[in-house]
mmCIF file of C-alpha atoms and ligand atoms in Angstrom:
data_model
loop_
_atom_site.group_PDB
_atom_site.id
_atom_site.type_symbol
_atom_site.label_atom_id
_atom_site.label_comp_id
_atom_site.label_asym_id
_atom_site.label_seq_id
_atom_site.Cartn_x
_atom_site.Cartn_y
_atom_site.Cartn_z
ATOM 1 C CA UNK A 295 32.026 0.592 -3.325
ATOM 2 C CA UNK A 296 29.345 2.198 -1.122
ATOM 3 C CA UNK A 297 28.116 0.389 1.961
ATOM 4 C CA UNK A 298 24.707 -1.139 1.238
ATOM 5 C CA UNK A 299 21.639 -0.800 3.449
ATOM 6 C CA UNK A 300 17.958 -0.978 2.630
ATOM 7 C CA UNK A 301 14.464 -2.195 3.261
ATOM 8 C CA UNK A 302 12.587 -5.188 1.870
ATOM 9 C CA UNK A 303 8.835 -5.642 1.588
ATOM 10 C CA UNK A 304 6.142 -6.561 -0.877
ATOM 11 C CA UNK A 305 4.927 -4.122 -2.049
ATOM 12 C CA UNK A 306 7.496 -1.524 -0.993
ATOM 13 C CA UNK A 307 6.842 1.631 -3.016
ATOM 14 C CA UNK A 308 4.898 3.207 -0.095
ATOM 15 C CA UNK A 309 7.924 3.141 2.216
ATOM 16 C CA UNK A 310 9.512 6.449 3.222
ATOM 17 C CA UNK A 311 12.389 4.746 5.077
ATOM 18 C CA UNK A 312 14.770 5.282 2.093
ATOM 19 C CA UNK A 313 14.149 9.038 2.345
ATOM 20 C CA UNK A 314 14.929 9.534 6.011
ATOM 21 C CA UNK A 315 17.623 6.841 6.268
ATOM 22 C CA UNK A 316 19.509 8.263 3.270
ATOM 23 C CA UNK A 317 19.206 11.755 4.783
ATOM 24 C CA UNK A 318 20.838 10.391 7.945
ATOM 25 C CA UNK A 319 23.645 8.621 6.035
ATOM 26 C CA UNK A 320 24.347 11.756 3.999
ATOM 27 C CA UNK A 321 24.303 13.859 7.180
ATOM 28 C CA UNK A 322 27.062 11.781 8.799
ATOM 29 C CA UNK A 323 28.995 11.780 5.504
ATOM 30 C CA UNK A 324 29.087 7.999 5.060
ATOM 31 C CA UNK A 325 29.511 6.673 1.527
ATOM 32 C CA UNK A 326 26.436 4.470 1.767
ATOM 33 C CA UNK A 327 23.211 3.812 -0.124
ATOM 34 C CA UNK A 328 19.886 2.826 1.469
ATOM 35 C CA UNK A 329 17.540 1.337 -1.130
ATOM 36 C CA UNK A 330 14.090 -0.191 -1.168
ATOM 37 C CA UNK A 331 13.835 -3.664 -2.689
ATOM 38 C CA UNK A 332 10.551 -5.235 -3.644
ATOM 39 C CA UNK A 333 11.015 -8.881 -2.683
ATOM 40 C CA UNK A 334 8.120 -11.263 -3.356
ATOM 41 C CA UNK A 335 7.851 -14.170 -0.871
ATOM 42 C CA UNK A 336 9.322 -16.688 -3.332
ATOM 43 C CA UNK A 337 12.514 -14.569 -3.641
ATOM 44 C CA UNK A 338 13.040 -14.027 0.095
ATOM 45 C CA UNK A 339 15.472 -16.922 0.667
ATOM 46 C CA UNK A 340 17.638 -15.877 -2.308
ATOM 47 C CA UNK A 341 17.702 -12.245 -1.196
ATOM 48 C CA UNK A 342 18.802 -13.145 2.340
ATOM 49 C CA UNK A 343 21.654 -15.219 0.916
ATOM 50 C CA UNK A 344 23.089 -12.169 -0.870
ATOM 51 C CA UNK A 345 22.647 -10.149 2.340
ATOM 52 C CA UNK A 346 25.532 -12.113 3.863
ATOM 53 C CA UNK A 347 27.932 -10.423 1.405
ATOM 54 C CA UNK A 348 30.474 -8.070 2.921
ATOM 55 C CA UNK A 349 29.085 -4.833 1.439
ATOM 56 C CA UNK A 350 25.735 -5.220 3.280
ATOM 57 C CA UNK A 351 25.550 -3.838 6.807
ATOM 58 C CA UNK A 352 21.934 -4.883 7.135
ATOM 59 C CA UNK A 353 18.355 -4.135 6.199
ATOM 60 C CA UNK A 354 14.947 -3.193 7.528
ATOM 61 C CA UNK A 355 12.148 -5.667 6.992
ATOM 62 C CA UNK A 356 8.517 -4.741 6.498
ATOM 63 C CA UNK A 357 5.189 -6.368 5.592
ATOM 64 C CA UNK A 358 4.831 -9.261 4.734
ATOM 65 C CA UNK A 359 8.291 -10.551 5.715
ATOM 66 C CA UNK A 360 8.621 -9.683 9.431
ATOM 67 C CA UNK A 361 7.928 -13.254 10.551
ATOM 68 C CA UNK A 362 8.947 -15.078 7.362
ATOM 69 C CA UNK A 363 12.629 -13.982 7.635
ATOM 70 C CA UNK A 364 13.119 -15.682 11.020
ATOM 71 C CA UNK A 365 14.058 -19.209 9.789
ATOM 72 C CA UNK A 366 16.844 -17.720 7.617
ATOM 73 C CA UNK A 367 18.588 -15.905 10.492
ATOM 74 C CA UNK A 368 21.497 -17.156 12.594
ATOM 75 C CA UNK A 369 20.465 -15.383 15.803
ATOM 76 C CA UNK A 370 17.623 -13.328 17.269
ATOM 77 C CA UNK A 371 17.964 -10.670 19.948
ATOM 78 C CA UNK A 372 15.568 -10.940 22.957
ATOM 79 C CA UNK A 373 13.242 -8.155 21.717
ATOM 80 C CA UNK A 374 12.716 -9.866 18.369
ATOM 81 C CA UNK A 375 12.153 -13.185 20.140
ATOM 82 C CA UNK A 376 9.568 -11.624 22.472
ATOM 83 C CA UNK A 377 7.745 -9.882 19.602
ATOM 84 C CA UNK A 378 7.979 -12.943 17.347
ATOM 85 C CA UNK A 379 8.860 -10.578 14.501
ATOM 86 C CA UNK A 380 11.971 -8.977 12.977
ATOM 87 C CA UNK A 381 12.103 -5.478 11.484
ATOM 88 C CA UNK A 382 15.895 -5.105 11.396
ATOM 89 C CA UNK A 383 18.648 -7.485 10.290
ATOM 90 C CA UNK A 384 22.293 -6.878 11.099
ATOM 91 C CA UNK A 385 24.957 -8.593 8.985
ATOM 92 C CA UNK A 386 27.808 -9.285 11.397
ATOM 93 C CA UNK A 387 30.605 -10.672 9.193
ATOM 94 C CA UNK A 388 28.261 -12.977 7.318
ATOM 95 C CA UNK A 389 26.124 -13.848 10.367
ATOM 96 C CA UNK A 390 22.537 -12.526 10.179
ATOM 97 C CA UNK A 391 21.086 -11.288 13.472
ATOM 98 C CA UNK A 392 17.390 -10.382 13.806
ATOM 99 C CA UNK A 393 16.275 -7.426 15.901
ATOM 100 C CA UNK A 394 12.981 -5.672 16.520
ATOM 101 C CA UNK A 395 13.109 -1.891 16.984
ATOM 102 C CA UNK A 396 9.328 -1.340 16.621
ATOM 103 C CA UNK A 397 8.714 -1.745 20.357
ATOM 104 C CA UNK A 398 11.452 0.761 21.152
ATOM 105 C CA UNK A 399 10.190 3.163 18.449
ATOM 106 C CA UNK A 400 6.656 3.032 19.849
ATOM 107 C CA UNK A 401 7.855 3.800 23.393
ATOM 108 C CA UNK A 402 10.315 6.508 22.335
ATOM 109 C CA UNK A 403 7.457 8.317 20.592
ATOM 110 C CA UNK A 404 5.520 8.366 23.874
ATOM 111 C CA UNK A 405 8.466 9.204 26.096
ATOM 112 C CA UNK A 406 10.312 11.777 23.998
ATOM 113 C CA UNK A 407 7.428 13.491 22.232
ATOM 114 C CA UNK A 408 4.812 13.427 25.024
ATOM 115 C CA UNK A 409 6.704 12.565 28.246
ATOM 116 C CA UNK A 410 4.105 9.814 28.693
ATOM 117 C CA UNK A 411 4.959 6.924 31.031
ATOM 118 C CA UNK A 412 2.863 3.774 30.551
ATOM 119 C CA UNK A 413 3.333 2.320 34.025
ATOM 120 C CA UNK A 414 -0.022 1.842 35.826
ATOM 121 C CA UNK A 415 -1.971 3.344 32.911
ATOM 122 C CA UNK A 416 -5.167 1.993 31.311
ATOM 123 C CA UNK A 417 -4.767 1.438 27.580
ATOM 124 C CA UNK A 418 -7.182 0.776 24.736
ATOM 125 C CA UNK A 419 -5.499 -0.885 21.738
ATOM 126 C CA UNK A 420 -7.477 -0.819 18.480
ATOM 127 C CA UNK A 421 -6.484 -3.713 16.214
ATOM 128 C CA UNK A 422 -4.867 -7.117 16.717
ATOM 129 C CA UNK A 423 -2.474 -7.474 13.760
ATOM 130 C CA UNK A 424 1.329 -7.286 13.616
ATOM 131 C CA UNK A 425 1.585 -3.720 14.925
ATOM 132 C CA UNK A 426 -0.763 -4.448 17.846
ATOM 133 C CA UNK A 427 1.381 -7.434 18.819
ATOM 134 C CA UNK A 428 4.480 -5.218 19.061
ATOM 135 C CA UNK A 429 2.550 -2.552 20.973
ATOM 136 C CA UNK A 430 1.280 -5.144 23.468
ATOM 137 C CA UNK A 431 4.876 -6.267 24.091
ATOM 138 C CA UNK A 432 5.810 -2.667 24.855
ATOM 139 C CA UNK A 433 2.821 -2.224 27.198
ATOM 140 C CA UNK A 434 3.677 -5.448 29.053
ATOM 141 C CA UNK A 435 7.303 -4.351 29.370
ATOM 142 C CA UNK A 436 6.216 -0.977 30.776
ATOM 143 C CA UNK A 437 3.725 -2.616 33.186
ATOM 144 C CA UNK A 438 0.447 -0.959 32.278
ATOM 145 C CA UNK A 439 -2.320 -1.732 34.753
ATOM 146 C CA UNK A 440 -4.980 -2.668 32.187
ATOM 147 C CA UNK A 441 -5.185 -3.238 28.466
ATOM 148 C CA UNK A 442 -8.339 -3.632 26.375
ATOM 149 C CA UNK A 443 -7.801 -4.971 22.855
ATOM 150 C CA UNK A 444 -10.579 -4.162 20.384
ATOM 151 C CA UNK A 445 -10.652 -5.840 17.009
ATOM 152 C CA UNK A 446 -13.102 -6.387 14.160
ATOM 153 C CA UNK A 447 -12.246 -10.099 14.148
ATOM 154 C CA UNK A 448 -12.860 -10.945 17.788
ATOM 155 C CA UNK A 449 -10.894 -14.200 17.986
ATOM 156 C CA UNK A 450 -7.672 -12.359 17.065
ATOM 157 C CA UNK A 451 -8.231 -9.905 19.943
ATOM 158 C CA UNK A 452 -8.939 -12.838 22.259
ATOM 159 C CA UNK A 453 -5.687 -14.538 21.264
ATOM 160 C CA UNK A 454 -3.678 -11.382 21.871
ATOM 161 C CA UNK A 455 -5.404 -10.719 25.197
ATOM 162 C CA UNK A 456 -4.534 -14.271 26.281
ATOM 163 C CA UNK A 457 -0.850 -13.440 25.663
ATOM 164 C CA UNK A 458 -1.183 -10.328 27.830
ATOM 165 C CA UNK A 459 -2.843 -12.316 30.630
ATOM 166 C CA UNK A 460 -0.099 -14.937 30.480
ATOM 167 C CA UNK A 461 2.457 -12.168 30.858
ATOM 168 C CA UNK A 462 0.688 -10.855 33.956
ATOM 169 C CA UNK A 463 -1.334 -7.832 32.804
ATOM 170 C CA UNK A 464 -5.080 -7.413 33.107
ATOM 171 C CA UNK A 465 -6.033 -7.832 29.460
ATOM 172 C CA UNK A 466 -9.536 -7.948 27.931
ATOM 173 C CA UNK A 467 -10.764 -8.402 24.376
ATOM 174 C CA UNK A 468 -13.790 -6.740 22.755
ATOM 175 C CA UNK A 469 -15.248 -6.233 19.287
ATOM 176 C CA UNK A 470 -15.554 -2.881 17.523
ATOM 177 C CA UNK A 471 -19.269 -2.174 18.188
ATOM 178 C CA UNK A 472 -20.031 1.432 19.230
ATOM 179 C CA UNK A 473 -21.233 0.634 22.784
ATOM 180 C CA UNK A 474 -18.341 -1.565 23.854
ATOM 181 C CA UNK A 475 -15.758 0.705 22.242
ATOM 182 C CA UNK A 476 -17.259 3.753 23.995
ATOM 183 C CA UNK A 477 -17.205 1.994 27.385
ATOM 184 C CA UNK A 478 -13.564 0.950 26.937
ATOM 185 C CA UNK A 479 -12.469 4.357 25.642
ATOM 186 C CA UNK A 480 -13.986 6.323 28.514
ATOM 187 C CA UNK A 481 -11.594 4.706 31.020
ATOM 188 C CA UNK A 482 -8.468 4.888 28.863
ATOM 189 C CA UNK A 483 -5.416 7.043 29.612
ATOM 190 C CA UNK A 484 -3.909 6.002 26.281
ATOM 191 C CA UNK A 485 -5.654 4.937 23.060
ATOM 192 C CA UNK A 486 -3.474 3.378 20.348
ATOM 193 C CA UNK A 487 -4.738 2.812 16.831
ATOM 194 C CA UNK A 488 -3.053 -0.274 15.357
ATOM 195 C CA UNK A 489 -5.661 -0.778 12.631
ATOM 196 C CA UNK A 490 -5.296 0.399 9.062
ATOM 197 C CA UNK A 491 -8.448 2.557 9.418
ATOM 198 C CA UNK A 492 -7.670 6.059 8.158
ATOM 199 C CA UNK A 493 -4.636 4.964 6.117
ATOM 200 C CA UNK A 494 -4.196 6.618 2.709
ATOM 201 C CA UNK A 495 -4.844 4.530 -0.429
ATOM 202 C CA UNK A 496 -7.041 1.999 1.413
ATOM 203 C CA UNK A 497 -10.816 1.447 1.444
ATOM 204 C CA UNK A 498 -11.011 3.084 4.884
ATOM 205 C CA UNK A 499 -9.088 6.197 3.965
ATOM 206 C CA UNK A 500 -11.056 9.081 5.488
ATOM 207 C CA UNK A 501 -12.583 6.939 8.296
ATOM 208 C CA UNK A 502 -11.841 7.095 12.006
ATOM 209 C CA UNK A 503 -12.099 4.098 14.380
ATOM 210 C CA UNK A 504 -13.495 6.431 17.084
ATOM 211 C CA UNK A 505 -15.701 9.534 16.983
ATOM 212 C CA UNK A 506 -15.009 12.660 19.090
ATOM 213 C CA UNK A 507 -17.841 11.892 21.549
ATOM 214 C CA UNK A 508 -16.190 8.522 22.354
ATOM 215 C CA UNK A 509 -12.785 10.016 23.205
ATOM 216 C CA UNK A 510 -12.125 11.282 26.758
ATOM 217 C CA UNK A 511 -10.422 14.708 26.774
ATOM 218 C CA UNK A 512 -7.832 13.493 29.291
ATOM 219 C CA UNK A 513 -6.552 10.672 27.054
ATOM 220 C CA UNK A 514 -3.547 10.602 24.752
ATOM 221 C CA UNK A 515 -4.485 9.238 21.320
ATOM 222 C CA UNK A 516 -1.556 7.635 19.437
ATOM 223 C CA UNK A 517 -2.334 6.745 15.823
ATOM 224 C CA UNK A 518 0.290 4.422 14.316
ATOM 225 C CA UNK A 519 -0.986 5.315 10.848
ATOM 226 C CA UNK A 520 1.456 7.896 9.456
ATOM 227 C CA UNK A 521 0.044 8.459 5.975
ATOM 228 C CA UNK A 522 -1.592 10.954 6.124
ATOM 229 C CA UNK A 523 0.306 12.786 8.874
ATOM 230 C CA UNK A 524 -2.986 14.085 10.306
ATOM 231 C CA UNK A 525 -5.392 11.161 10.255
ATOM 232 C CA UNK A 526 -9.173 11.237 10.770
ATOM 233 C CA UNK A 527 -8.615 9.760 14.274
ATOM 234 C CA UNK A 528 -6.105 12.476 15.167
ATOM 235 C CA UNK A 529 -8.644 15.074 14.019
ATOM 236 C CA UNK A 530 -11.433 13.417 16.040
ATOM 237 C CA UNK A 531 -9.207 13.300 19.140
ATOM 238 C CA UNK A 532 -8.231 16.954 18.765
ATOM 239 C CA UNK A 533 -11.920 17.842 18.465
ATOM 240 C CA UNK A 534 -12.567 15.953 21.720
ATOM 241 C CA UNK A 535 -9.819 18.006 23.411
ATOM 242 C CA UNK A 536 -7.493 15.000 23.801
ATOM 243 C CA UNK A 537 -3.725 15.057 23.302
ATOM 244 C CA UNK A 538 -2.516 13.367 20.091
ATOM 245 C CA UNK A 539 0.579 11.714 18.634
ATOM 246 C CA UNK A 540 1.041 10.653 14.999
ATOM 247 C CA UNK A 541 2.683 7.447 13.735
ATOM 248 C CA UNK A 542 5.559 9.281 12.036
ATOM 249 C CA UNK A 543 7.306 9.484 15.429
ATOM 250 C CA UNK A 544 7.307 5.700 15.940
ATOM 251 C CA UNK A 545 8.443 5.229 12.352
ATOM 252 C CA UNK A 546 11.434 7.528 12.712
ATOM 253 C CA UNK A 547 12.451 6.278 16.181
ATOM 254 C CA UNK A 548 12.399 2.629 15.057
ATOM 255 C CA UNK A 549 14.471 3.629 12.016
ATOM 256 C CA UNK A 550 16.930 5.548 14.193
ATOM 257 C CA UNK A 551 17.390 2.468 16.399
ATOM 258 C CA UNK A 552 18.082 0.334 13.286
ATOM 259 C CA UNK A 553 20.623 2.915 12.088
ATOM 260 C CA UNK A 554 22.424 2.715 15.450
ATOM 261 C CA UNK A 555 22.501 -1.095 15.341
ATOM 262 C CA UNK A 556 24.071 -1.110 11.869
ATOM 263 C CA UNK A 557 26.539 1.739 12.348
ATOM 264 C CA UNK A 558 27.222 1.766 16.071
ATOM 265 C CA UNK A 559 26.934 5.541 16.149
ATOM 266 C CA UNK A 560 24.197 7.928 17.270
ATOM 267 C CA UNK A 561 21.474 8.508 14.684
ATOM 268 C CA UNK A 562 20.723 12.122 13.699
ATOM 269 C CA UNK A 563 17.069 11.802 14.760
ATOM 270 C CA UNK A 564 16.146 15.418 14.015
ATOM 271 C CA UNK A 565 17.491 15.166 10.467
ATOM 272 C CA UNK A 566 15.535 11.934 9.962
ATOM 273 C CA UNK A 567 12.320 13.405 11.395
ATOM 274 C CA UNK A 568 12.582 16.516 9.232
ATOM 275 C CA UNK A 569 13.171 14.461 6.084
ATOM 276 C CA UNK A 570 10.202 12.194 6.919
ATOM 277 C CA UNK A 571 7.834 15.059 7.717
ATOM 278 C CA UNK A 572 8.891 17.008 4.604
ATOM 279 C CA UNK A 573 8.187 13.992 2.408
ATOM 280 C CA UNK A 574 4.816 13.288 3.982
ATOM 281 C CA UNK A 575 3.751 16.916 3.736
ATOM 282 C CA UNK A 576 4.847 17.022 0.109
ATOM 283 C CA UNK A 577 7.626 19.573 0.682
ATOM 284 C CA UNK A 578 10.268 17.292 -0.778
HETATM 285 P P1 LIG B 900 -2.124 -5.886 9.901
HETATM 286 O O1 LIG B 900 -1.300 -6.913 10.584
HETATM 287 O O2 LIG B 900 -2.612 -6.139 8.528
HETATM 288 O O3 LIG B 900 -3.397 -5.587 10.859
HETATM 289 C C1 LIG B 900 -4.429 -4.732 10.433
HETATM 290 C C2 LIG B 900 -5.403 -4.487 11.565
HETATM 291 O O4 LIG B 900 -6.365 -3.525 11.095
HETATM 292 C C3 LIG B 900 -6.195 -5.726 11.977
HETATM 293 O O5 LIG B 900 -6.451 -5.672 13.354
HETATM 294 C C4 LIG B 900 -7.497 -5.568 11.172
HETATM 295 O O6 LIG B 900 -8.614 -6.206 11.749
HETATM 296 C C5 LIG B 900 -7.681 -4.068 11.271
HETATM 297 N N1 LIG B 900 -8.570 -3.555 10.213
HETATM 298 C C6 LIG B 900 -8.280 -3.436 8.902
HETATM 299 N N2 LIG B 900 -9.351 -2.909 8.245
HETATM 300 C C7 LIG B 900 -10.309 -2.702 9.175
HETATM 301 C C8 LIG B 900 -11.617 -2.189 9.131
HETATM 302 N N3 LIG B 900 -12.170 -1.787 7.997
HETATM 303 N N4 LIG B 900 -12.335 -2.102 10.276
HETATM 304 C C9 LIG B 900 -11.796 -2.518 11.453
HETATM 305 N N5 LIG B 900 -10.537 -3.017 11.558
HETATM 306 C C10 LIG B 900 -9.806 -3.113 10.436
HETATM 307 O O7 LIG B 900 -1.359 -4.501 9.822
HETATM 308 P P2 LIG B 900 -0.222 -3.950 10.826
HETATM 309 O O8 LIG B 900 1.105 -4.334 10.310
HETATM 310 O O9 LIG B 900 -0.623 -4.331 12.192
HETATM 311 O O10 LIG B 900 -0.364 -2.370 10.600
HETATM 312 C C11 LIG B 900 -1.483 -1.656 11.073
HETATM 313 C C12 LIG B 900 -1.276 -0.161 10.861
HETATM 314 O O11 LIG B 900 -0.193 0.300 11.676
HETATM 315 C C13 LIG B 900 -0.914 0.214 9.418
HETATM 316 O O12 LIG B 900 -1.570 1.400 9.073
HETATM 317 C C14 LIG B 900 0.589 0.444 9.474
HETATM 318 O O13 LIG B 900 1.037 1.380 8.512
HETATM 319 C C15 LIG B 900 0.725 1.019 10.875
HETATM 320 N N6 LIG B 900 2.081 0.825 11.412
HETATM 321 C C16 LIG B 900 2.803 1.924 11.671
HETATM 322 C C17 LIG B 900 4.078 1.802 12.203
HETATM 323 C C18 LIG B 900 4.851 3.030 12.518
HETATM 324 O O14 LIG B 900 6.081 2.941 12.685
HETATM 325 N N7 LIG B 900 4.204 4.165 12.662
HETATM 326 C C19 LIG B 900 4.616 0.528 12.442
HETATM 327 C C20 LIG B 900 3.833 -0.595 12.161
HETATM 328 C C21 LIG B 900 2.556 -0.432 11.629
HETATM 329 P P3 LIG B 900 -8.966 -7.745 11.378
HETATM 330 O O15 LIG B 900 -8.093 -8.576 12.256
HETATM 331 O O16 LIG B 900 -10.399 -7.853 11.708
HETATM 332 O O17 LIG B 900 -8.674 -7.928 9.923
#
């Protein structure tokens, strides 16, 4: 019987994790299958019960279950506790342990792909949803000097900024109006898009949260949106002369960290990245 791994979400058909995780499992020659399961909220408890079976090593968890799985787990690691969300579950002999590799994946993208260190940097975070929460944790951990959180719904940005302030970083909240966004962007060393603006198959597909004239050429613009690979924001940033980083890197690095938690061996990151990029560029 093959070892079972996978990802749960609702919906789940957009996920490319099965492609690059299976490529990694095949590469190391493990008799294992990584499958996507569409689990509606009312089936979550039942699914997690079966996860305790011996054949399951663990799963990834995506929207909308990252917080909802927590009450069903036996333990949480400190990163998952800090983020208040779980994206990886490890089945340790019937005991379910929650982890969060999103923070690590976000930082690995910066460190490995761009040699960017966050310490003492000024950061503009666009968005205040689940991804922004994980990114803020990473920025706090890395001791940025200032963080501005911009969100369409202002009270969500205010709530997130309050968390940052409590954790000792200079954190401000703003709305998404042109003037205030431009003022915040001009001082930023790093701009991170944690909104869904620019994401394929959404109403804002084709839009960018910032225009080229708002982006300083010295900034690094990190778009967490990975479908498409080259987003409207990445194009706008390139036009402004800024450095850019696409969300595919975070996606693969968080997946590689999950792989290492389940299997205890080094993930073949290059194989995973190639499989992910090939799929997204339609070469697969
Ligand atoms: P989420 O919790 O639903 O948050 C969505 C955010 O986008 C909110 O801040 C929302 O603002 C904002 N937004 C949506 N439509 C908008 C619009 N038309 N104008 C302005 N703001 C808008 O989603 P999430 O889980 O944080 O994910 C956000 C993005 O990050 C997604 O594209 C996801 O694929 C990507 N992501 C990538 C990775 C990766 O590994 N690369 C990991 C996680 C997430 P309101 O609060 O005003 O609604």
